[in-house]
Short mmCIF file of C-alpha atoms in Angstrom, two decimals:
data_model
loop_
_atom_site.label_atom_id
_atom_site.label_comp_id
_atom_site.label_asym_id
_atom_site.label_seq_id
_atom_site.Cartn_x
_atom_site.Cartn_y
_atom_site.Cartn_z
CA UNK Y 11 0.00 0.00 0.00
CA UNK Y 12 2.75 2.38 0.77
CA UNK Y 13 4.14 1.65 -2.34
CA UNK Y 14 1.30 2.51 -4.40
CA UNK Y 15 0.45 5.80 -2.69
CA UNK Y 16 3.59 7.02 -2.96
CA UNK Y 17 3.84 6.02 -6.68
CA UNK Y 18 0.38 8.47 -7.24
CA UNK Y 19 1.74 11.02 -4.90
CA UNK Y 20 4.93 10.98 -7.32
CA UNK Y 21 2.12 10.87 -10.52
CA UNK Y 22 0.23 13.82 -9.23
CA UNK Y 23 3.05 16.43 -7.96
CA UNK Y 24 4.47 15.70 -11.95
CA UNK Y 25 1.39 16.13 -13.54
CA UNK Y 26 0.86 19.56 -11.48
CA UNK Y 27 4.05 20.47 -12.05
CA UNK Y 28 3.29 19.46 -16.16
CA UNK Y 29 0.28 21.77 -15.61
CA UNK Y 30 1.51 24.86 -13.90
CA UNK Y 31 0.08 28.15 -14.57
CA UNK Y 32 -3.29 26.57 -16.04
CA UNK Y 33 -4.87 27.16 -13.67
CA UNK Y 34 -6.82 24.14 -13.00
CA UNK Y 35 -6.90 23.11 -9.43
CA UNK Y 36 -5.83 20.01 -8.96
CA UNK Y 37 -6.71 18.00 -5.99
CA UNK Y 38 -5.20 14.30 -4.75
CA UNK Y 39 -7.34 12.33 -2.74
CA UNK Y 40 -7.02 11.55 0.62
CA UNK Y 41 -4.55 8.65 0.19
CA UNK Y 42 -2.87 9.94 -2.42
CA UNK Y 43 -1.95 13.61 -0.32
CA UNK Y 44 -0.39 10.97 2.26
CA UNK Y 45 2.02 10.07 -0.66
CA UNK Y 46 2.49 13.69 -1.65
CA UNK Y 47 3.58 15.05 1.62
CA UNK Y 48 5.51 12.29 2.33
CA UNK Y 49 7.23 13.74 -0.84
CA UNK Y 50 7.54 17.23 0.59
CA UNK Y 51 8.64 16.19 3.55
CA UNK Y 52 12.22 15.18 2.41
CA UNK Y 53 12.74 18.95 1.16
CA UNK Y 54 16.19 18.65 -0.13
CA UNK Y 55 14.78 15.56 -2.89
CA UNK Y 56 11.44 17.94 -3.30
CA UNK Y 57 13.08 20.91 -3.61
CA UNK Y 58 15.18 18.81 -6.20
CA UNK Y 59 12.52 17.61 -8.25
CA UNK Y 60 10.79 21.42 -8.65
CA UNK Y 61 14.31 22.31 -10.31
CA UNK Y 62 14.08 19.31 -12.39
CA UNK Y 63 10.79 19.01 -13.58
CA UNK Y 64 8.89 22.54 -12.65
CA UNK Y 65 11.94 24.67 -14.85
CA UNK Y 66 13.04 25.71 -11.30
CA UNK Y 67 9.40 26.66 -9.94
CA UNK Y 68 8.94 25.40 -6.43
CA UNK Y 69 5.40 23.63 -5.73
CA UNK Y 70 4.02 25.28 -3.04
CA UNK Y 71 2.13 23.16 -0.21
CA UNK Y 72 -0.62 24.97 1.67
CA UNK Y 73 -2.13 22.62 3.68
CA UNK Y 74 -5.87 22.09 4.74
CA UNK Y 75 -7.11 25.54 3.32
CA UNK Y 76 -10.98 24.13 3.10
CA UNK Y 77 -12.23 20.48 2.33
CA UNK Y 78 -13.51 20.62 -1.42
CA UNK Y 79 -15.87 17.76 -2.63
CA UNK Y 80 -16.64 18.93 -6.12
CA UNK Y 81 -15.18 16.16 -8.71
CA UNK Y 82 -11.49 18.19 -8.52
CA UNK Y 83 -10.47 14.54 -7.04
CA UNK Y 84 -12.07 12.95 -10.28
CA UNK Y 85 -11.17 15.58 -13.07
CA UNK Y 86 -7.27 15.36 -11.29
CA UNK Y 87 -6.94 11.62 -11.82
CA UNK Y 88 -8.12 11.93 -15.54
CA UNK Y 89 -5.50 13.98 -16.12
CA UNK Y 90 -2.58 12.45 -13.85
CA UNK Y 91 -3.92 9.58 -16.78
CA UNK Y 92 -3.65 11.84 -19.54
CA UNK Y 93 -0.15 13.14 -18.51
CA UNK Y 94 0.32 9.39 -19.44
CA UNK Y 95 0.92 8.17 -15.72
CA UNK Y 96 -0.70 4.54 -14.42
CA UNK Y 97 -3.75 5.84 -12.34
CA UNK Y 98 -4.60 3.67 -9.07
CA UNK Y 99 -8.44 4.16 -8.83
CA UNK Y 100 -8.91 2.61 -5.87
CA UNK Y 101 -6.84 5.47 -4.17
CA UNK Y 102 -8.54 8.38 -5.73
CA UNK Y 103 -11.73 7.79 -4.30
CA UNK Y 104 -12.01 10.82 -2.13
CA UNK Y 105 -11.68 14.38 -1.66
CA UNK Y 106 -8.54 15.83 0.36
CA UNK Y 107 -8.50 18.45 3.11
CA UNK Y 108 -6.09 20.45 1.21
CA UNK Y 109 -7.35 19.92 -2.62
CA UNK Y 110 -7.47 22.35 -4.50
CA UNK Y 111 -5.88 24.69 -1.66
CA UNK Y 112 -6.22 27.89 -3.57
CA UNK Y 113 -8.08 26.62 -6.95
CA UNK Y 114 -6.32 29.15 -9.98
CA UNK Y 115 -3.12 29.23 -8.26
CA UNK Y 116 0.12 26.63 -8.89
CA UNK Y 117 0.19 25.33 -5.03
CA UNK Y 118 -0.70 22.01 -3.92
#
């Protein structure tokens, strides 16, 4: 299990990173966030990957700004899909506390 959620926490920061500055508010699911700020967490790797794969851009994290629960979850996966990533269903099931955190802006 940890395996997989980090593997979609991995899927979604690269597809938001893919997408940044269209404004489309992506949102991981519950499970999925786990992954992602397990990612954050080690901020010398994260910091790492925004120079390698957001031209430099850090991925801002603002946590638990309100609890959305309006298909972000659902539209997100498509694209994590169409950005040609392996999409877990199962683990995208649900909304997350801090999805999209400020919808329009390039933050997670």
């Amino acid at each position: 299990m940890a395996t997989r959620v980090l593997g979609q926490g991995y899927a979604y920061l690269l597809t938001a990173m893919s997408l940044r500055g269209d404004g489309l508010g992506l949102a991981p699911s519950r499970l999925v966030d786990i992954g992602v700020h397990t990612i954050i967490l080690d901020t010398v790797a994260y910091a790492e990957l925004c120079d390698k794969y957001n031209d430099g851009h850090f991925l801002h994290h603002v946590p638990k700004a309100e609890m959305k629960n309006d298909g972000s979850v659902v539209r997100t996966a498509h694209l994590v899909a169409r950005a040609g990533w392996e999409v877990d269903l199962p683990l995208w099931e649900d909304a997350a506390e801090c999805g999209p955190c400020h919808p329009g802006n390039d933050s997670h």
